[in-house]
PDB file of C-alpha atoms and ligand atoms in Angstrom:
ATOM      1  CA  MET A 161      25.009 284.627 -65.146  1.00 98.00           C
ATOM      2  CA  ARG A 162      22.132 284.222 -62.740  1.00 98.00           C
ATOM      3  CA  ILE A 163      21.914 286.724 -59.855  1.00 98.00           C
ATOM      4  CA  LEU A 164      20.188 285.146 -56.881  1.00 98.00           C
ATOM      5  CA  ARG A 165      19.166 287.574 -54.126  1.00 98.00           C
ATOM      6  CA  THR A 166      17.104 285.455 -51.712  1.00 98.00           C
ATOM      7  CA  THR A 167      17.479 282.146 -49.879  1.00 98.00           C
ATOM      8  CA  GLN A 168      14.425 280.955 -51.779  1.00 98.00           C
ATOM      9  CA  ALA A 169      16.111 281.826 -55.091  1.00 98.00           C
ATOM     10  CA  ILE A 170      19.265 279.883 -54.263  1.00 98.00           C
ATOM     11  CA  ARG A 171      17.253 276.884 -53.094  1.00 98.00           C
ATOM     12  CA  THR A 172      15.278 276.784 -56.299  1.00 98.00           C
ATOM     13  CA  TRP A 173      18.523 277.171 -58.335  1.00 98.00           C
ATOM     14  CA  GLN A 174      20.148 274.432 -56.256  1.00 97.00           C
ATOM     15  CA  HIS A 175      17.254 272.008 -56.820  1.00 97.00           C
ATOM     16  CA  ARG A 176      17.437 272.589 -60.552  1.00 96.00           C
ATOM     17  CA  GLN A 177      21.185 271.775 -60.566  1.00 95.00           C
ATOM     18  CA  ASN A 178      20.507 268.663 -58.499  1.00 93.00           C
ATOM     19  CA  ALA A 179      17.810 267.527 -60.904  1.00 93.00           C
ATOM     20  CA  HIS A 180      20.343 267.734 -63.743  1.00 93.00           C
ATOM     21  CA  LYS A 181      23.030 266.024 -61.623  1.00 91.00           C
ATOM     22  CA  THR A 182      25.348 268.979 -62.149  1.00 93.00           C
ATOM     23  CA  SER A 183      28.355 269.227 -59.959  1.00 97.00           C
ATOM     24  CA  ILE A 184      28.408 272.571 -58.120  1.00 98.00           C
ATOM     25  CA  GLY A 185      31.590 274.453 -57.297  1.00 98.00           C
ATOM     26  CA  PHE A 186      31.084 277.053 -54.530  1.00 98.00           C
ATOM     27  CA  VAL A 187      33.210 280.102 -53.729  1.00 98.00           C
ATOM     28  CA  PRO A 188      32.057 281.944 -50.573  1.00 98.00           C
ATOM     29  CA  THR A 189      33.309 285.536 -50.291  1.00 98.00           C
ATOM     30  CA  MET A 190      32.642 288.858 -48.718  1.00 98.00           C
ATOM     31  CA  GLY A 191      32.996 290.686 -51.980  1.00 98.00           C
ATOM     32  CA  ALA A 192      35.495 293.493 -52.958  1.00 97.00           C
ATOM     33  CA  LEU A 193      36.849 290.754 -55.183  1.00 98.00           C
ATOM     34  CA  HIS A 194      40.509 290.684 -56.198  1.00 98.00           C
ATOM     35  CA  ASP A 195      42.805 288.221 -57.923  1.00 98.00           C
ATOM     36  CA  GLY A 196      42.832 285.985 -54.903  1.00 98.00           C
ATOM     37  CA  HIS A 197      39.072 285.457 -55.251  1.00 98.00           C
ATOM     38  CA  ARG A 198      39.509 285.265 -59.018  1.00 98.00           C
ATOM     39  CA  SER A 199      41.856 282.289 -58.596  1.00 98.00           C
ATOM     40  CA  LEU A 200      39.284 280.464 -56.504  1.00 98.00           C
ATOM     41  CA  ILE A 201      36.544 281.031 -59.084  1.00 98.00           C
ATOM     42  CA  ALA A 202      38.911 279.852 -61.894  1.00 98.00           C
ATOM     43  CA  ARG A 203      39.759 276.749 -59.869  1.00 98.00           C
ATOM     44  CA  ALA A 204      36.120 276.001 -59.340  1.00 98.00           C
ATOM     45  CA  ARG A 205      35.462 276.561 -63.044  1.00 98.00           C
ATOM     46  CA  LYS A 206      38.071 273.928 -63.828  1.00 98.00           C
ATOM     47  CA  SER A 207      36.749 271.296 -61.431  1.00 98.00           C
ATOM     48  CA  CYS A 208      32.978 271.614 -61.589  1.00 98.00           C
ATOM     49  CA  ASP A 209      30.130 271.785 -64.087  1.00 97.00           C
ATOM     50  CA  THR A 210      28.607 274.915 -62.575  1.00 98.00           C
ATOM     51  CA  VAL A 211      30.069 277.645 -60.339  1.00 98.00           C
ATOM     52  CA  VAL A 212      28.310 279.773 -57.789  1.00 98.00           C
ATOM     53  CA  VAL A 213      29.951 282.617 -55.960  1.00 98.00           C
ATOM     54  CA  SER A 214      28.398 284.104 -52.801  1.00 98.00           C
ATOM     55  CA  ILE A 215      28.930 287.776 -51.896  1.00 98.00           C
ATOM     56  CA  PHE A 216      27.922 288.583 -48.364  1.00 98.00           C
ATOM     57  CA  VAL A 217      29.592 290.834 -45.795  1.00 97.00           C
ATOM     58  CA  ASN A 218      28.635 288.728 -42.796  1.00 97.00           C
ATOM     59  CA  PRO A 219      27.845 290.977 -39.831  1.00 95.00           C
ATOM     60  CA  LEU A 220      28.116 288.035 -37.429  1.00 95.00           C
ATOM     61  CA  GLN A 221      31.869 287.609 -37.955  1.00 95.00           C
ATOM     62  CA  PHE A 222      32.807 291.193 -37.172  1.00 94.00           C
ATOM     63  CA  GLU A 223      33.617 292.196 -33.607  1.00 90.00           C
ATOM     64  CA  PRO A 224      32.015 295.462 -32.433  1.00 88.00           C
ATOM     65  CA  SER A 225      35.430 297.101 -32.814  1.00 84.00           C
ATOM     66  CA  ASP A 226      35.928 295.657 -36.340  1.00 83.00           C
ATOM     67  CA  ASP A 227      35.398 297.494 -39.572  1.00 84.00           C
ATOM     68  CA  PHE A 228      31.970 296.129 -40.601  1.00 92.00           C
ATOM     69  CA  GLY A 229      30.699 299.602 -41.570  1.00 90.00           C
ATOM     70  CA  HIS A 230      33.864 300.350 -43.537  1.00 90.00           C
ATOM     71  CA  TYR A 231      34.431 296.977 -45.135  1.00 93.00           C
ATOM     72  CA  PRO A 232      34.949 297.640 -48.857  1.00 93.00           C
ATOM     73  CA  ARG A 233      31.922 296.959 -51.100  1.00 95.00           C
ATOM     74  CA  ASP A 234      31.808 297.272 -54.863  1.00 96.00           C
ATOM     75  CA  LEU A 235      29.073 295.026 -56.236  1.00 97.00           C
ATOM     76  CA  SER A 236      29.211 296.130 -59.841  1.00 98.00           C
ATOM     77  CA  LYS A 237      32.973 295.490 -60.025  1.00 98.00           C
ATOM     78  CA  ASP A 238      32.423 292.145 -58.352  1.00 98.00           C
ATOM     79  CA  LEU A 239      29.736 291.094 -60.833  1.00 98.00           C
ATOM     80  CA  THR A 240      31.993 292.093 -63.736  1.00 98.00           C
ATOM     81  CA  MET A 241      34.759 289.802 -62.371  1.00 98.00           C
ATOM     82  CA  CYS A 242      32.321 286.912 -61.809  1.00 98.00           C
ATOM     83  CA  ARG A 243      31.024 287.284 -65.379  1.00 98.00           C
ATOM     84  CA  LYS A 244      34.550 287.384 -66.760  1.00 98.00           C
ATOM     85  CA  GLU A 245      35.490 284.268 -64.848  1.00 98.00           C
ATOM     86  CA  LYS A 246      32.324 282.580 -66.188  1.00 98.00           C
ATOM     87  CA  ALA A 247      30.586 282.028 -62.885  1.00 98.00           C
ATOM     88  CA  ASP A 248      27.110 280.638 -63.531  1.00 98.00           C
ATOM     89  CA  ALA A 249      25.426 282.243 -60.545  1.00 98.00           C
ATOM     90  CA  VAL A 250      26.133 284.828 -57.869  1.00 98.00           C
ATOM     91  CA  PHE A 251      24.263 284.635 -54.559  1.00 98.00           C
ATOM     92  CA  ILE A 252      23.922 288.064 -52.963  1.00 98.00           C
ATOM     93  CA  PRO A 253      21.710 287.592 -49.915  1.00 98.00           C
ATOM     94  CA  GLN A 254      20.391 290.368 -47.710  1.00 96.00           C
ATOM     95  CA  TRP A 255      21.377 290.009 -44.072  1.00 94.00           C
ATOM     96  CA  GLN A 256      17.670 290.331 -43.042  1.00 95.00           C
ATOM     97  CA  ASP A 257      16.957 287.208 -45.064  1.00 97.00           C
ATOM     98  CA  LEU A 258      19.809 285.187 -43.539  1.00 97.00           C
ATOM     99  CA  TYR A 259      19.436 286.560 -40.003  1.00 97.00           C
ATOM    100  CA  PRO A 260      15.768 287.344 -39.530  1.00 97.00           C
ATOM    101  CA  HIS A 261      14.568 288.899 -36.290  1.00 95.00           C
ATOM    102  CA  GLU A 262      13.923 285.573 -34.636  1.00 95.00           C
ATOM    103  CA  PHE A 263      17.307 284.078 -35.544  1.00 97.00           C
ATOM    104  CA  GLN A 264      18.925 282.426 -32.518  1.00 97.00           C
ATOM    105  CA  THR A 265      21.198 279.542 -33.576  1.00 98.00           C
ATOM    106  CA  THR A 266      24.967 279.733 -33.878  1.00 98.00           C
ATOM    107  CA  VAL A 267      27.589 277.067 -34.623  1.00 98.00           C
ATOM    108  CA  THR A 268      30.811 276.988 -32.630  1.00 98.00           C
ATOM    109  CA  VAL A 269      34.079 275.051 -33.155  1.00 98.00           C
ATOM    110  CA  ASN A 270      35.575 275.252 -29.731  1.00 97.00           C
ATOM    111  CA  LYS A 271      39.311 274.705 -29.438  1.00 96.00           C
ATOM    112  CA  LEU A 272      40.658 275.606 -32.825  1.00 98.00           C
ATOM    113  CA  SER A 273      38.609 278.799 -32.848  1.00 98.00           C
ATOM    114  CA  GLN A 274      40.072 280.146 -29.630  1.00 97.00           C
ATOM    115  CA  ARG A 275      43.697 280.372 -30.694  1.00 97.00           C
ATOM    116  CA  TRP A 276      45.415 283.223 -32.571  1.00 98.00           C
ATOM    117  CA  GLU A 277      42.702 285.021 -34.517  1.00 97.00           C
ATOM    118  CA  GLY A 278      40.238 283.858 -31.834  1.00 97.00           C
ATOM    119  CA  GLU A 279      42.254 285.512 -29.068  1.00 97.00           C
ATOM    120  CA  HIS A 280      42.019 288.850 -30.824  1.00 95.00           C
ATOM    121  CA  ARG A 281      38.549 288.449 -32.274  1.00 95.00           C
ATOM    122  CA  PRO A 282      36.666 286.227 -29.769  1.00 95.00           C
ATOM    123  CA  THR A 283      33.388 285.891 -31.652  1.00 95.00           C
ATOM    124  CA  HIS A 284      34.805 285.966 -35.206  1.00 97.00           C
ATOM    125  CA  PHE A 285      34.955 282.247 -35.928  1.00 98.00           C
ATOM    126  CA  GLN A 286      31.487 281.618 -34.495  1.00 98.00           C
ATOM    127  CA  GLY A 287      30.205 284.065 -37.102  1.00 98.00           C
ATOM    128  CA  VAL A 288      32.235 282.356 -39.814  1.00 98.00           C
ATOM    129  CA  THR A 289      31.099 278.755 -38.889  1.00 98.00           C
ATOM    130  CA  THR A 290      27.514 279.889 -38.578  1.00 98.00           C
ATOM    131  CA  ILE A 291      27.415 281.522 -41.996  1.00 98.00           C
ATOM    132  CA  VAL A 292      29.375 278.706 -43.660  1.00 98.00           C
ATOM    133  CA  THR A 293      26.952 276.132 -42.240  1.00 98.00           C
ATOM    134  CA  LYS A 294      24.058 278.103 -43.569  1.00 98.00           C
ATOM    135  CA  LEU A 295      25.650 278.593 -46.985  1.00 98.00           C
ATOM    136  CA  LEU A 296      26.624 274.930 -47.309  1.00 98.00           C
ATOM    137  CA  ASN A 297      23.012 273.986 -46.455  1.00 98.00           C
ATOM    138  CA  LEU A 298      21.612 276.325 -49.032  1.00 98.00           C
ATOM    139  CA  VAL A 299      24.081 275.666 -51.882  1.00 98.00           C
ATOM    140  CA  GLN A 300      24.836 271.968 -51.178  1.00 98.00           C
ATOM    141  CA  PRO A 301      27.951 272.204 -53.288  1.00 98.00           C
ATOM    142  CA  SER A 302      29.988 269.293 -54.637  1.00 98.00           C
ATOM    143  CA  GLN A 303      33.202 271.213 -53.774  1.00 98.00           C
ATOM    144  CA  THR A 304      33.866 274.448 -51.937  1.00 98.00           C
ATOM    145  CA  PHE A 305      37.003 276.488 -52.518  1.00 98.00           C
ATOM    146  CA  PHE A 306      38.906 278.500 -49.915  1.00 98.00           C
ATOM    147  CA  GLY A 307      42.160 280.443 -49.943  1.00 98.00           C
ATOM    148  CA  GLN A 308      45.206 279.574 -47.828  1.00 98.00           C
ATOM    149  CA  LYS A 309      45.460 283.279 -46.856  1.00 98.00           C
ATOM    150  CA  ASP A 310      42.848 282.512 -44.190  1.00 98.00           C
ATOM    151  CA  TYR A 311      44.563 279.366 -43.033  1.00 98.00           C
ATOM    152  CA  GLN A 312      43.061 279.163 -39.482  1.00 98.00           C
ATOM    153  CA  GLN A 313      39.616 279.777 -40.993  1.00 98.00           C
ATOM    154  CA  PHE A 314      40.091 276.796 -43.341  1.00 98.00           C
ATOM    155  CA  LEU A 315      41.119 274.531 -40.449  1.00 98.00           C
ATOM    156  CA  VAL A 316      38.129 275.694 -38.409  1.00 98.00           C
ATOM    157  CA  ILE A 317      35.725 275.022 -41.311  1.00 98.00           C
ATOM    158  CA  ARG A 318      37.306 271.588 -41.874  1.00 98.00           C
ATOM    159  CA  GLN A 319      36.735 270.727 -38.249  1.00 98.00           C
ATOM    160  CA  LEU A 320      33.145 271.956 -38.497  1.00 98.00           C
ATOM    161  CA  VAL A 321      32.514 269.732 -41.555  1.00 98.00           C
ATOM    162  CA  LYS A 322      34.076 266.719 -39.806  1.00 98.00           C
ATOM    163  CA  ASP A 323      32.341 267.214 -36.421  1.00 98.00           C
ATOM    164  CA  LEU A 324      28.860 267.840 -37.856  1.00 98.00           C
ATOM    165  CA  GLU A 325      29.214 265.147 -40.575  1.00 98.00           C
ATOM    166  CA  LEU A 326      28.487 267.714 -43.253  1.00 98.00           C
ATOM    167  CA  ASP A 327      28.631 266.276 -46.733  1.00 96.00           C
ATOM    168  CA  ALA A 328      31.088 268.836 -48.072  1.00 96.00           C
ATOM    169  CA  LYS A 329      34.369 268.595 -49.915  1.00 98.00           C
ATOM    170  CA  LEU A 330      36.689 271.483 -49.143  1.00 98.00           C
ATOM    171  CA  THR A 331      39.600 272.536 -51.325  1.00 98.00           C
ATOM    172  CA  LEU A 332      42.405 274.778 -50.157  1.00 98.00           C
ATOM    173  CA  CYS A 333      43.946 277.027 -52.843  1.00 98.00           C
ATOM    174  CA  PRO A 334      47.262 278.918 -52.770  1.00 98.00           C
ATOM    175  CA  THR A 335      47.562 282.457 -51.468  1.00 98.00           C
ATOM    176  CA  ILE A 336      47.767 284.937 -54.355  1.00 98.00           C
ATOM    177  CA  ARG A 337      50.225 287.778 -53.786  1.00 98.00           C
ATOM    178  CA  ASP A 338      51.225 291.050 -55.359  1.00 97.00           C
ATOM    179  CA  ALA A 339      54.548 291.066 -57.177  1.00 97.00           C
ATOM    180  CA  ASP A 340      56.313 292.252 -54.025  1.00 96.00           C
ATOM    181  CA  GLY A 341      54.788 289.460 -51.947  1.00 97.00           C
ATOM    182  CA  LEU A 342      51.949 291.226 -50.146  1.00 98.00           C
ATOM    183  CA  ALA A 343      49.051 288.796 -49.840  1.00 98.00           C
ATOM    184  CA  LEU A 344      46.025 290.201 -51.669  1.00 98.00           C
ATOM    185  CA  SER A 345      43.246 291.232 -49.370  1.00 97.00           C
ATOM    186  CA  SER A 346      40.098 293.336 -49.814  1.00 95.00           C
ATOM    187  CA  ARG A 347      41.406 295.560 -47.042  1.00 94.00           C
ATOM    188  CA  ASN A 348      44.716 296.382 -48.880  1.00 96.00           C
ATOM    189  CA  GLN A 349      42.904 299.134 -50.835  1.00 94.00           C
ATOM    190  CA  TYR A 350      42.774 301.164 -47.607  1.00 94.00           C
ATOM    191  CA  LEU A 351      46.557 301.102 -47.161  1.00 95.00           C
ATOM    192  CA  LEU A 352      48.356 304.395 -47.817  1.00 95.00           C
ATOM    193  CA  PRO A 353      51.750 303.965 -49.605  1.00 94.00           C
ATOM    194  CA  ALA A 354      53.765 304.134 -46.373  1.00 92.00           C
ATOM    195  CA  GLN A 355      51.305 301.708 -44.674  1.00 93.00           C
ATOM    196  CA  ARG A 356      51.708 299.308 -47.582  1.00 95.00           C
ATOM    197  CA  GLN A 357      55.452 299.233 -46.898  1.00 93.00           C
ATOM    198  CA  GLN A 358      54.630 298.335 -43.315  1.00 92.00           C
ATOM    199  CA  ALA A 359      52.224 295.611 -44.418  1.00 95.00           C
ATOM    200  CA  LEU A 360      54.881 294.099 -46.612  1.00 95.00           C
ATOM    201  CA  LEU A 361      57.005 293.494 -43.484  1.00 95.00           C
ATOM    202  CA  LEU A 362      54.573 290.768 -42.459  1.00 96.00           C
ATOM    203  CA  TYR A 363      55.403 288.675 -45.517  1.00 97.00           C
ATOM    204  CA  GLN A 364      59.067 289.502 -45.086  1.00 96.00           C
ATOM    205  CA  ALA A 365      58.949 288.351 -41.476  1.00 96.00           C
ATOM    206  CA  LEU A 366      57.336 285.064 -42.524  1.00 98.00           C
ATOM    207  CA  LEU A 367      60.004 284.625 -45.202  1.00 98.00           C
ATOM    208  CA  SER A 368      62.725 285.341 -42.621  1.00 97.00           C
ATOM    209  CA  GLY A 369      61.249 282.585 -40.394  1.00 98.00           C
ATOM    210  CA  LYS A 370      61.152 280.199 -43.347  1.00 97.00           C
ATOM    211  CA  GLN A 371      64.729 281.067 -44.217  1.00 97.00           C
ATOM    212  CA  ALA A 372      65.895 280.370 -40.675  1.00 97.00           C
ATOM    213  CA  ILE A 373      64.211 276.940 -40.754  1.00 97.00           C
ATOM    214  CA  LYS A 374      65.746 276.252 -44.156  1.00 95.00           C
ATOM    215  CA  LYS A 375      69.162 276.977 -42.724  1.00 96.00           C
ATOM    216  CA  GLY A 376      68.536 274.356 -40.032  1.00 96.00           C
ATOM    217  CA  GLU A 377      67.038 276.284 -37.111  1.00 97.00           C
ATOM    218  CA  ARG A 378      64.550 274.009 -35.279  1.00 97.00           C
ATOM    219  CA  ARG A 379      63.896 275.970 -32.097  1.00 98.00           C
ATOM    220  CA  ALA A 380      60.474 277.544 -32.589  1.00 98.00           C
ATOM    221  CA  ARG A 381      61.141 280.514 -30.212  1.00 98.00           C
ATOM    222  CA  VAL A 382      64.330 281.353 -32.177  1.00 98.00           C
ATOM    223  CA  VAL A 383      62.376 281.202 -35.444  1.00 98.00           C
ATOM    224  CA  GLU A 384      59.813 283.564 -33.921  1.00 97.00           C
ATOM    225  CA  LYS A 385      62.646 285.933 -32.890  1.00 96.00           C
ATOM    226  CA  HIS A 386      63.910 285.975 -36.449  1.00 95.00           C
ATOM    227  CA  MET A 387      60.444 286.968 -37.616  1.00 96.00           C
ATOM    228  CA  ALA A 388      59.931 289.642 -34.923  1.00 94.00           C
ATOM    229  CA  ALA A 389      63.374 291.145 -35.730  1.00 93.00           C
ATOM    230  CA  ILE A 390      62.020 292.338 -39.051  1.00 93.00           C
ATOM    231  CA  PHE A 391      59.692 294.729 -37.177  1.00 88.00           C
ATOM    232  CA  GLU A 392      62.263 296.135 -34.793  1.00 81.00           C
ATOM    233  CA  ALA A 393      62.400 299.929 -34.776  1.00 64.00           C
ATOM    234  CA  LYS A 394      59.254 300.073 -36.846  1.00 65.00           C
ATOM    235  CA  HIS A 395      56.687 301.562 -34.516  1.00 63.00           C
ATOM    236  CA  GLN A 396      53.784 302.348 -36.842  1.00 61.00           C
ATOM    237  CA  SER A 397      52.452 298.818 -36.912  1.00 73.00           C
ATOM    238  CA  HIS A 398      51.445 296.439 -34.143  1.00 90.00           C
ATOM    239  CA  ILE A 399      51.992 292.718 -34.266  1.00 94.00           C
ATOM    240  CA  ASP A 400      49.005 290.778 -32.810  1.00 96.00           C
ATOM    241  CA  TYR A 401      50.889 287.486 -33.172  1.00 97.00           C
ATOM    242  CA  LEU A 402      53.811 286.119 -35.146  1.00 97.00           C
ATOM    243  CA  VAL A 403      54.223 282.493 -34.310  1.00 98.00           C
ATOM    244  CA  CYS A 404      55.481 279.104 -35.254  1.00 98.00           C
ATOM    245  CA  CYS A 405      52.943 276.316 -34.702  1.00 97.00           C
ATOM    246  CA  GLU A 406      51.817 272.856 -35.672  1.00 97.00           C
ATOM    247  CA  ALA A 407      50.116 273.028 -39.068  1.00 97.00           C
ATOM    248  CA  LYS A 408      46.984 270.966 -38.237  1.00 96.00           C
ATOM    249  CA  THR A 409      46.188 271.845 -34.642  1.00 97.00           C
ATOM    250  CA  LEU A 410      47.726 275.335 -34.536  1.00 98.00           C
ATOM    251  CA  GLU A 411      49.151 274.482 -31.137  1.00 97.00           C
ATOM    252  CA  PRO A 412      52.410 276.255 -30.353  1.00 96.00           C
ATOM    253  CA  ILE A 413      55.411 273.990 -30.650  1.00 97.00           C
ATOM    254  CA  SER A 414      58.873 274.148 -29.087  1.00 97.00           C
ATOM    255  CA  ARG A 415      60.627 272.601 -32.094  1.00 97.00           C
ATOM    256  CA  VAL A 416      59.854 272.906 -35.763  1.00 96.00           C
ATOM    257  CA  GLN A 417      58.162 269.696 -37.019  1.00 90.00           C
ATOM    258  CA  SER A 418      57.498 268.147 -40.384  1.00 92.00           C
ATOM    259  CA  ASN A 419      54.277 270.194 -40.706  1.00 94.00           C
ATOM    260  CA  THR A 420      54.731 273.624 -39.377  1.00 97.00           C
ATOM    261  CA  VAL A 421      52.916 276.849 -40.120  1.00 98.00           C
ATOM    262  CA  LEU A 422      54.192 280.358 -39.544  1.00 98.00           C
ATOM    263  CA  LEU A 423      51.200 282.574 -38.750  1.00 98.00           C
ATOM    264  CA  GLY A 424      51.089 286.375 -38.453  1.00 98.00           C
ATOM    265  CA  ALA A 425      48.598 289.176 -37.877  1.00 97.00           C
ATOM    266  CA  LEU A 426      49.440 292.869 -38.021  1.00 95.00           C
ATOM    267  CA  ARG A 427      47.517 296.029 -37.251  1.00 93.00           C
ATOM    268  CA  ILE A 428      48.366 299.174 -39.191  1.00 92.00           C
ATOM    269  CA  GLY A 429      46.175 301.952 -37.855  1.00 89.00           C
ATOM    270  CA  ALA A 430      42.635 300.651 -38.258  1.00 89.00           C
ATOM    271  CA  ILE A 431      43.610 298.040 -40.835  1.00 92.00           C
ATOM    272  CA  ARG A 432      44.269 294.412 -39.758  1.00 93.00           C
ATOM    273  CA  LEU A 433      46.100 292.052 -42.022  1.00 96.00           C
ATOM    274  CA  ILE A 434      46.887 288.344 -41.691  1.00 98.00           C
ATOM    275  CA  ASP A 435      49.251 286.029 -43.595  1.00 98.00           C
ATOM    276  CA  ASN A 436      50.901 282.645 -43.201  1.00 98.00           C
ATOM    277  CA  LEU A 437      53.418 280.215 -44.704  1.00 98.00           C
ATOM    278  CA  VAL A 438      53.062 276.476 -44.457  1.00 97.00           C
ATOM    279  CA  ILE A 439      56.447 274.797 -44.216  1.00 96.00           C
ATOM    280  CA  SER A 440      57.327 271.130 -44.773  1.00 88.00           C
ATOM    281  CA  VAL A 441      60.515 270.047 -43.071  1.00 86.00           C
ATOM    282  CA  ARG A 442      62.399 266.799 -43.345  1.00 75.00           C
ATOM    283  CA  GLU A 443      63.116 266.030 -39.671  1.00 64.00           C
TER     284      GLU A 443
HETATM  285  P1  LIG B 718      36.968 287.046 -48.069  1.00 66.18           P
HETATM  286  O1  LIG B 718      36.201 287.674 -49.241  1.00 66.18           O
HETATM  287  O2  LIG B 718      38.142 287.869 -47.649  1.00 66.18           O
HETATM  288  O3  LIG B 718      36.115 286.513 -46.953  1.00 66.18           O
HETATM  289  O4  LIG B 718      37.624 285.755 -48.746  1.00 66.18           O
HETATM  290  C1  LIG B 718      36.856 284.775 -49.447  1.00 66.18           C
HETATM  291  C2  LIG B 718      37.776 283.652 -49.816  1.00 66.18           C
HETATM  292  O5  LIG B 718      38.838 284.155 -50.653  1.00 66.18           O
HETATM  293  C3  LIG B 718      38.402 282.938 -48.649  1.00 66.18           C
HETATM  294  O6  LIG B 718      38.469 281.575 -48.860  1.00 66.18           O
HETATM  295  C4  LIG B 718      39.761 283.529 -48.593  1.00 66.18           C
HETATM  296  O7  LIG B 718      40.741 282.698 -47.989  1.00 66.18           O
HETATM  297  C5  LIG B 718      40.065 283.729 -50.103  1.00 66.18           C
HETATM  298  N1  LIG B 718      41.148 284.683 -50.277  1.00 66.18           N
HETATM  299  C6  LIG B 718      41.202 285.959 -49.824  1.00 66.18           C
HETATM  300  N2  LIG B 718      42.416 286.478 -50.189  1.00 66.18           N
HETATM  301  C7  LIG B 718      43.083 285.567 -50.886  1.00 66.18           C
HETATM  302  C8  LIG B 718      44.326 285.542 -51.508  1.00 66.18           C
HETATM  303  N3  LIG B 718      45.179 286.560 -51.525  1.00 66.18           N
HETATM  304  N4  LIG B 718      44.706 284.420 -52.219  1.00 66.18           N
HETATM  305  C9  LIG B 718      43.822 283.351 -52.243  1.00 66.18           C
HETATM  306  N5  LIG B 718      42.649 283.289 -51.641  1.00 66.18           N
HETATM  307  C10 LIG B 718      42.246 284.406 -50.978  1.00 66.18           C
END
């Protein structure tokens, strides 16, 4: 497995793959890899000739109040997983290389970035779309793999690719969960046992919304009330949002439609977790 530490190294590697007409599967990550990331690498392995994983804790996508300094990092464990999953290359850039002193260009997807996560983390998606643009330019992958756990992020990136005519094929892969339903996240390792129980309520709330829809409820506000009820009398966590919206635009809806997504974000102490369920309904 090649370890590429500079933008020059990934360019040279990319040109070599291109010369051999090799299809490149790309999995961008911030490291602290878990089975969710593993599933993306495995999926890329299945679909493409060669697989490259990037590991970069992107400072641009953290708000000043976010946990950039405390974001989990464990490079040797990450490399072991990449090797085990038969990645061909791992790109581990230094932030000074990607954002040199004179760096001054950012990429913004306007409307979609402003909702939900964007309301709570106003510069987050600009950081995401800027780094993804840079990575897609460097890697020039045939296919790039993302997890549904970050559903809004996927839609924002899809919009970016469409609006800027980027030649990129994006593949959305299912959310991987622990046996009890908690969506895997690099931040989960910071949850104390009691906090983990709180975190689990997010998935239970989404399931309760799904159940209400399954039983025939179509009023979005009522579905949202079902979800919020799961948290009643639990004061240790704070809901940033827990909503029922249209699955492509993420606009709030008054009635559940054929493509609906339930989105939630929760703060437990300093830890922030997100999750979602996409629901297809026959109207
Ligand atoms: P991150 O390292 O958190 O930036 O995530 C890198 C990629 O892994 C993103 O496409 C995420 O959506 C995806 N991912 C993170 N957690 C999961 C999960 N539990 N299941 C599937 N994909 C995930």
